Tab-separated table of N, CA and C in Angstrom:
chain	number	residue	atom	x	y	z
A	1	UNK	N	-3.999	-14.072	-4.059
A	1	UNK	CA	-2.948	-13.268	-4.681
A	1	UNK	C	-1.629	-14.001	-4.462
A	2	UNK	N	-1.145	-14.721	-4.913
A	2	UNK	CA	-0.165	-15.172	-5.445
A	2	UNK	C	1.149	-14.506	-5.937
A	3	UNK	N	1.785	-13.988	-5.325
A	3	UNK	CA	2.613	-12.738	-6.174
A	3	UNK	C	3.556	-13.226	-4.803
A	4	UNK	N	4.519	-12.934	-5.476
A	4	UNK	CA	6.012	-12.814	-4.651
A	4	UNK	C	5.903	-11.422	-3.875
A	5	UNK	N	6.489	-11.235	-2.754
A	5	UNK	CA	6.518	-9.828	-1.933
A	5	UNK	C	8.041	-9.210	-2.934
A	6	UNK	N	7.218	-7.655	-3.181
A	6	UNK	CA	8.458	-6.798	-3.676
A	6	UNK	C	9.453	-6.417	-2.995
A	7	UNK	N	9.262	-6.524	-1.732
A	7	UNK	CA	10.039	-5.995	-0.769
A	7	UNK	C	11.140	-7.133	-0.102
A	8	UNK	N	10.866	-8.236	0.295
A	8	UNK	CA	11.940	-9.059	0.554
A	8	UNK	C	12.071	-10.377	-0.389
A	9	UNK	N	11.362	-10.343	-1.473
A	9	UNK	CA	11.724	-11.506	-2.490
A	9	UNK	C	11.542	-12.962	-2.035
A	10	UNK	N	10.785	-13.191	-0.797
A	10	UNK	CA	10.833	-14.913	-0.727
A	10	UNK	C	9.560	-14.772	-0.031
A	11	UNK	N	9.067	-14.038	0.673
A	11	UNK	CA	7.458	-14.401	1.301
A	11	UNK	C	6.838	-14.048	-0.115
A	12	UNK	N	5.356	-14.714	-0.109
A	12	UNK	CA	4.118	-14.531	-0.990
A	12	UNK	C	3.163	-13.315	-0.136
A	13	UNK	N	2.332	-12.491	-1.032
A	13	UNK	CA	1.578	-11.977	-1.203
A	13	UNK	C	0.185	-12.732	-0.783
A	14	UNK	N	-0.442	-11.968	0.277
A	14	UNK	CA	-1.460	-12.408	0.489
A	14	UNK	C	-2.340	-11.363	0.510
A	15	UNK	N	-3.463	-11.722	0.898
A	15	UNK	CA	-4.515	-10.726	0.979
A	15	UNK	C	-5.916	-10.710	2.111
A	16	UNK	N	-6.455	-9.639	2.901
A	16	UNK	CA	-7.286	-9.817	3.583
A	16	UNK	C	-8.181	-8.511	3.278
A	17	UNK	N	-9.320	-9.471	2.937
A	17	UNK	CA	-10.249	-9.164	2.043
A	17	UNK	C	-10.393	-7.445	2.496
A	18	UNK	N	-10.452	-6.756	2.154
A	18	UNK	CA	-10.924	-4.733	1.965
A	18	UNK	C	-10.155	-4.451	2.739
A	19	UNK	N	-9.233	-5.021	3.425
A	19	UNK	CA	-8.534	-4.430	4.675
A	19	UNK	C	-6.949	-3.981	3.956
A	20	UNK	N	-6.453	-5.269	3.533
A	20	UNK	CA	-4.723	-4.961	3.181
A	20	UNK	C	-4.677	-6.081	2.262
A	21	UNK	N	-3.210	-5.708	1.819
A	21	UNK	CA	-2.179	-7.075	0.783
A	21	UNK	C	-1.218	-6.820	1.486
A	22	UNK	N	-0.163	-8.169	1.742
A	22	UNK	CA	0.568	-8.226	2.989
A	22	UNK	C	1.190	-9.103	2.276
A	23	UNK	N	2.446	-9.552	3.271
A	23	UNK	CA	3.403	-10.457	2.891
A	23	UNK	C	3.358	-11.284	4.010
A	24	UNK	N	3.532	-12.782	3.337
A	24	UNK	CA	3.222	-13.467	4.391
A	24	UNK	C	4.244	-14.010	5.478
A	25	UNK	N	5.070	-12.934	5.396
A	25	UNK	CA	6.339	-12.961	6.655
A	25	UNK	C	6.005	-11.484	7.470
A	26	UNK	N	4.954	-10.961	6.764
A	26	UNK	CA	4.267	-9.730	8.281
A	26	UNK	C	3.224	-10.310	8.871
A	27	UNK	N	3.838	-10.352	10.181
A	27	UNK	CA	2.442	-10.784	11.256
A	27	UNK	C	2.798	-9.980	12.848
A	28	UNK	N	2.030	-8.551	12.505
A	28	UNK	CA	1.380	-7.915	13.309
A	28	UNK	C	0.655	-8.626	14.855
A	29	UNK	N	1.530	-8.115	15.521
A	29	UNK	CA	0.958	-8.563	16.654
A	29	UNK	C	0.119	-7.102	17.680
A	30	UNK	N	-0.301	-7.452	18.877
A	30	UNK	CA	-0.194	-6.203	19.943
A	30	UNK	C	0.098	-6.188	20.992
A	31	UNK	N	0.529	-5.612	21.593
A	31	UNK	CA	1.139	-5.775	22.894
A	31	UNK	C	0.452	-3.998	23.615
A	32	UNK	N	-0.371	-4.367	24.233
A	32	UNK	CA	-1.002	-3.149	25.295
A	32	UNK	C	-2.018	-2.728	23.951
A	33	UNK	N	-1.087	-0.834	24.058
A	33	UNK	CA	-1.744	-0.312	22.922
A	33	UNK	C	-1.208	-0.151	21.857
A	34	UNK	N	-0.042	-0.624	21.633
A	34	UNK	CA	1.114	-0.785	20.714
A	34	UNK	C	0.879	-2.292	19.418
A	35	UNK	N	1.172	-2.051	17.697
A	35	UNK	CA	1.138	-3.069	17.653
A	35	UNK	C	2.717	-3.095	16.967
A	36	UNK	N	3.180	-4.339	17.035
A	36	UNK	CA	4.392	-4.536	16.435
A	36	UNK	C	4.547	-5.152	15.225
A	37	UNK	N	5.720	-5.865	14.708
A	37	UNK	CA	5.911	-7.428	13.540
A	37	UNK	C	6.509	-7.986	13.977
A	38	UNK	N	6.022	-9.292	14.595
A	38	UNK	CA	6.888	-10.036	14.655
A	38	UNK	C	7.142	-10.875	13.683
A	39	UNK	N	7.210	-11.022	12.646
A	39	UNK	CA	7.776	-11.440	11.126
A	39	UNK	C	9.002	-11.107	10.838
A	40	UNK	N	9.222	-11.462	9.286
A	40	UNK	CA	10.718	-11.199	8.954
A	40	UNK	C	10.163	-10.118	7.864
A	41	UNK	N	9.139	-9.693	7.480
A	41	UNK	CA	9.110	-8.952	6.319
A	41	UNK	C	7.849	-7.666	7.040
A	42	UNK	N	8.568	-6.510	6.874
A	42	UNK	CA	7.162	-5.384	6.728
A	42	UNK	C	6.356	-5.221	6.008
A	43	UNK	N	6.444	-5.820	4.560
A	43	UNK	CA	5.723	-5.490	3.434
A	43	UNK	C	4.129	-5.473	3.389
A	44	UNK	N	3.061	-4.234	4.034
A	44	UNK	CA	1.890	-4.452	3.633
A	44	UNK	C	1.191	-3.303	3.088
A	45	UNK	N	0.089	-3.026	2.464
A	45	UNK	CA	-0.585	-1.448	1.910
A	45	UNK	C	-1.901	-2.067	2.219
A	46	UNK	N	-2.405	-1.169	2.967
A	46	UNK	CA	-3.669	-0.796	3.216
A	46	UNK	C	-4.276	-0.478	2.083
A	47	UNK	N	-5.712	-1.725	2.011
A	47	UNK	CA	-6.711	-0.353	0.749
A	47	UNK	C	-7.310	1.153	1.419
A	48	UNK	N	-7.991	1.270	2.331
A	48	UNK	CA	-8.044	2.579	2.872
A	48	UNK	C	-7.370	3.044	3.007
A	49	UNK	N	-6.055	2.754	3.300
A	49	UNK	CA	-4.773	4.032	3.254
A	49	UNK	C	-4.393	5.263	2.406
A	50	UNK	N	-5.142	4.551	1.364
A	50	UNK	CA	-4.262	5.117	0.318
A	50	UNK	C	-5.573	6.032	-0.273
A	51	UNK	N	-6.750	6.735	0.490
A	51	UNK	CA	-7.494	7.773	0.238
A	51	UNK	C	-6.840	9.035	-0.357
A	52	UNK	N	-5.573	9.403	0.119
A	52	UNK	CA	-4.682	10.101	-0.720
A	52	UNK	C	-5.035	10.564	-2.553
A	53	UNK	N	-5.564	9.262	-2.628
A	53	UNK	CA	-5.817	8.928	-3.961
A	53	UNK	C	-7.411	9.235	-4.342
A	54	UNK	N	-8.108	9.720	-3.240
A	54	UNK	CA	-9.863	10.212	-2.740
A	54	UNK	C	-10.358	8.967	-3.209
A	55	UNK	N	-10.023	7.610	-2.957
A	55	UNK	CA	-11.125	6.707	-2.825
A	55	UNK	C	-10.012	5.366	-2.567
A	56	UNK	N	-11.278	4.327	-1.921
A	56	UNK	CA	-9.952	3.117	-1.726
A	56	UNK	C	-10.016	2.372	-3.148
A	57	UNK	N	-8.574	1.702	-2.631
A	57	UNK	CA	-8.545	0.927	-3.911
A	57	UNK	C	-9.112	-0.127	-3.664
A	58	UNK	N	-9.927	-0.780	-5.416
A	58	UNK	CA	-10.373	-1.861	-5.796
A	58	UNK	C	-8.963	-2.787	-6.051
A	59	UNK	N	-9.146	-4.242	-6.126
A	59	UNK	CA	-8.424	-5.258	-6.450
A	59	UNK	C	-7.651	-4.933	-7.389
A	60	UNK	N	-8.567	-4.486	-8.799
A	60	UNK	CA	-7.630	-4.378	-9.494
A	60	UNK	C	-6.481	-3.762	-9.542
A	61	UNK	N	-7.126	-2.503	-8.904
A	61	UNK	CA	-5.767	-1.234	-8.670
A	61	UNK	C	-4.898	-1.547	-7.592
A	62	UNK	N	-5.440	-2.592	-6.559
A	62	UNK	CA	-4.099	-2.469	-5.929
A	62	UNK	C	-3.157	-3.675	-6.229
A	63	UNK	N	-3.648	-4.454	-7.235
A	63	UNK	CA	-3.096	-5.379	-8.012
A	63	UNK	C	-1.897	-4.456	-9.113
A	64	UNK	N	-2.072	-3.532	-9.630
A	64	UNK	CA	-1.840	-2.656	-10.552
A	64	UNK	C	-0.431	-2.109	-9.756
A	65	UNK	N	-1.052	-1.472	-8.180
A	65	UNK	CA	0.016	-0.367	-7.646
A	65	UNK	C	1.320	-1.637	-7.006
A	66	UNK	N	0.908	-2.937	-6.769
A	66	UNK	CA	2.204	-4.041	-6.353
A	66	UNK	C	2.273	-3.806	-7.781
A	67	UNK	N	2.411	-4.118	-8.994
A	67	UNK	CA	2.962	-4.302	-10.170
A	67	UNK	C	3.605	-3.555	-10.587
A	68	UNK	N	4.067	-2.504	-10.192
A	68	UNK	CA	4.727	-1.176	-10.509
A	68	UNK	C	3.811	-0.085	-11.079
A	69	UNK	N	2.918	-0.449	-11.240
A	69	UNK	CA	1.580	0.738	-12.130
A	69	UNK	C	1.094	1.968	-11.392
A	70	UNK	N	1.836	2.917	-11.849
A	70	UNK	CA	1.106	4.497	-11.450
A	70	UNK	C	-0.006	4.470	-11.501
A	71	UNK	N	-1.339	4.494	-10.303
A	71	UNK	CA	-2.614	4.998	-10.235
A	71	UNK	C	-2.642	6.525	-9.652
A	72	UNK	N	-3.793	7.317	-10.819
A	72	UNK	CA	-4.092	8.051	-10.619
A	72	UNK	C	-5.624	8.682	-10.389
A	73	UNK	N	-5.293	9.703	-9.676
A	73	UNK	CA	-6.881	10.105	-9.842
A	73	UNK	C	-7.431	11.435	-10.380
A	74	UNK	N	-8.796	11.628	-10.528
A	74	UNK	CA	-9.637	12.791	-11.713
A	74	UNK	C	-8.732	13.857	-12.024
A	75	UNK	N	-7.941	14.536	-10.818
A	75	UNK	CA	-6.604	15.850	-10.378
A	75	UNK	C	-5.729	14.857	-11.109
A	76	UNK	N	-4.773	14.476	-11.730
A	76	UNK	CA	-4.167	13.726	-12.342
A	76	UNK	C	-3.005	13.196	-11.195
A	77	UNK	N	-3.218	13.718	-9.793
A	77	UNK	CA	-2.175	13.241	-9.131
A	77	UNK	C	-2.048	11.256	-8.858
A	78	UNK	N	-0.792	11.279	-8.829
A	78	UNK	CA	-0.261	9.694	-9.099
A	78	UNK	C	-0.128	9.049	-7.481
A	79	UNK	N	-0.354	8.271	-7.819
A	79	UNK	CA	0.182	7.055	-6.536
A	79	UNK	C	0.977	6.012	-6.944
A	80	UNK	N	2.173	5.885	-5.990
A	80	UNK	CA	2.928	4.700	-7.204
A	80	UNK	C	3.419	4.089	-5.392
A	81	UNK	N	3.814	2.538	-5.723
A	81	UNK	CA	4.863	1.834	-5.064
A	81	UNK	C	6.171	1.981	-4.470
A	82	UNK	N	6.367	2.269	-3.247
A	82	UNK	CA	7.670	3.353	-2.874
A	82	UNK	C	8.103	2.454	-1.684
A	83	UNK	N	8.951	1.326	-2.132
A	83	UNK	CA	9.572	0.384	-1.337
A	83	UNK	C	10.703	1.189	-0.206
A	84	UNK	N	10.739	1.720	-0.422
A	84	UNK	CA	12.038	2.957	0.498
A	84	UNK	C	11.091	3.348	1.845
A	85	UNK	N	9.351	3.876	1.541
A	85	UNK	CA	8.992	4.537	2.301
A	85	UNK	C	8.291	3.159	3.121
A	86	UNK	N	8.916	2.719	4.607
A	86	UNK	CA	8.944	1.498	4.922
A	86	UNK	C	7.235	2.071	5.974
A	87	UNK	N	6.291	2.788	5.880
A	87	UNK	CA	5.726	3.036	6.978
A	87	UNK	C	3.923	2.835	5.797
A	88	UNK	N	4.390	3.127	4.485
A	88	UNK	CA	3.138	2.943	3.976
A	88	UNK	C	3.285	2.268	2.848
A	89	UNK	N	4.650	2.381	1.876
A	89	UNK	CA	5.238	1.948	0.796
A	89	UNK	C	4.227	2.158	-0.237
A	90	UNK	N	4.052	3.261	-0.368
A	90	UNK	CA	3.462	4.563	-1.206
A	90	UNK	C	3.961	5.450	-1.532
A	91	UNK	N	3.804	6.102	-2.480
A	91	UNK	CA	4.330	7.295	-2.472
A	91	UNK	C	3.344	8.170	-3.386
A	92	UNK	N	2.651	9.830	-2.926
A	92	UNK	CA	1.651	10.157	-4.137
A	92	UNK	C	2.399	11.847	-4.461
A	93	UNK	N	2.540	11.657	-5.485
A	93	UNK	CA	3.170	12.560	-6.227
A	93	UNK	C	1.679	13.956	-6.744
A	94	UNK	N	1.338	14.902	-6.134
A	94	UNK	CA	0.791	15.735	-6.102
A	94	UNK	C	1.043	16.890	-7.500
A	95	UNK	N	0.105	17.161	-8.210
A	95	UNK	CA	-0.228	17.997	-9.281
A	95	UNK	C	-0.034	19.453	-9.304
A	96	UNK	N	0.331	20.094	-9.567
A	96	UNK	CA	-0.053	21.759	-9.538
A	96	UNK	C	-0.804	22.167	-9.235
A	97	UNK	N	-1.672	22.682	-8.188
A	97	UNK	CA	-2.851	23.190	-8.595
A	97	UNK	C	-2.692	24.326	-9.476
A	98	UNK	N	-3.420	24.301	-10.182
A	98	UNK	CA	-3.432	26.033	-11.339
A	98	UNK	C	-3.777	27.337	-10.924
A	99	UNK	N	-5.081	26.760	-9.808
A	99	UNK	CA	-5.840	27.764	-9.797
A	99	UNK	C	-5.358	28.466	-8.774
A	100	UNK	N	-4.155	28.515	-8.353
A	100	UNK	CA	-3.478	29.889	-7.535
A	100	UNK	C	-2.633	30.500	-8.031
């Protein structure tokens, strides 16, 4: 994955395989039970994270959600790219339910 990071504009986009897409100025360290960054960039999304969405994302989609692309799921609720929210940089925008 080849992609510029959205978040600080000069690291690249990398990827580790089913786990995350990251920027390659985040590098997670640990110290005890704590982990930190010692990098210059936070920028990463978990594919399991984002169950929010009731399933992880495939490549494509999380190719889709760095690109600016609203994914949604069967409930029509959205998941979109939310550079502000520095802890998951997600954001899922929840549906009505009707049936109350």
């Amino acid at each position: 994955m080849a992609t510029t990071c959205p978040l600080c504009k000069t690291g690249t986009l990398k990827k580790k395989v089913g786990v995350m897409v990251y920027c390659d100025g985040y590098q997670p360290q640990k110290e005890g039970s704590d982990w930190f960054n010692a990098g210059t960039c936070d920028f990463h999304v978990a594919y399991n994270q984002q169950k929010t969405l009731g399933r992880t994302l495939s490549d494509d989609e999380m190719r889709n959600l760095i690109d600016g692309k609203p994914l949604k799921n069967k409930k029509g609720d959205i998941l979109e790219l939310d550079l502000s929210n520095t802890k998951f940089f997600t954001k899922m925008t929840y549906v009505e339910d009707k049936d109350f």
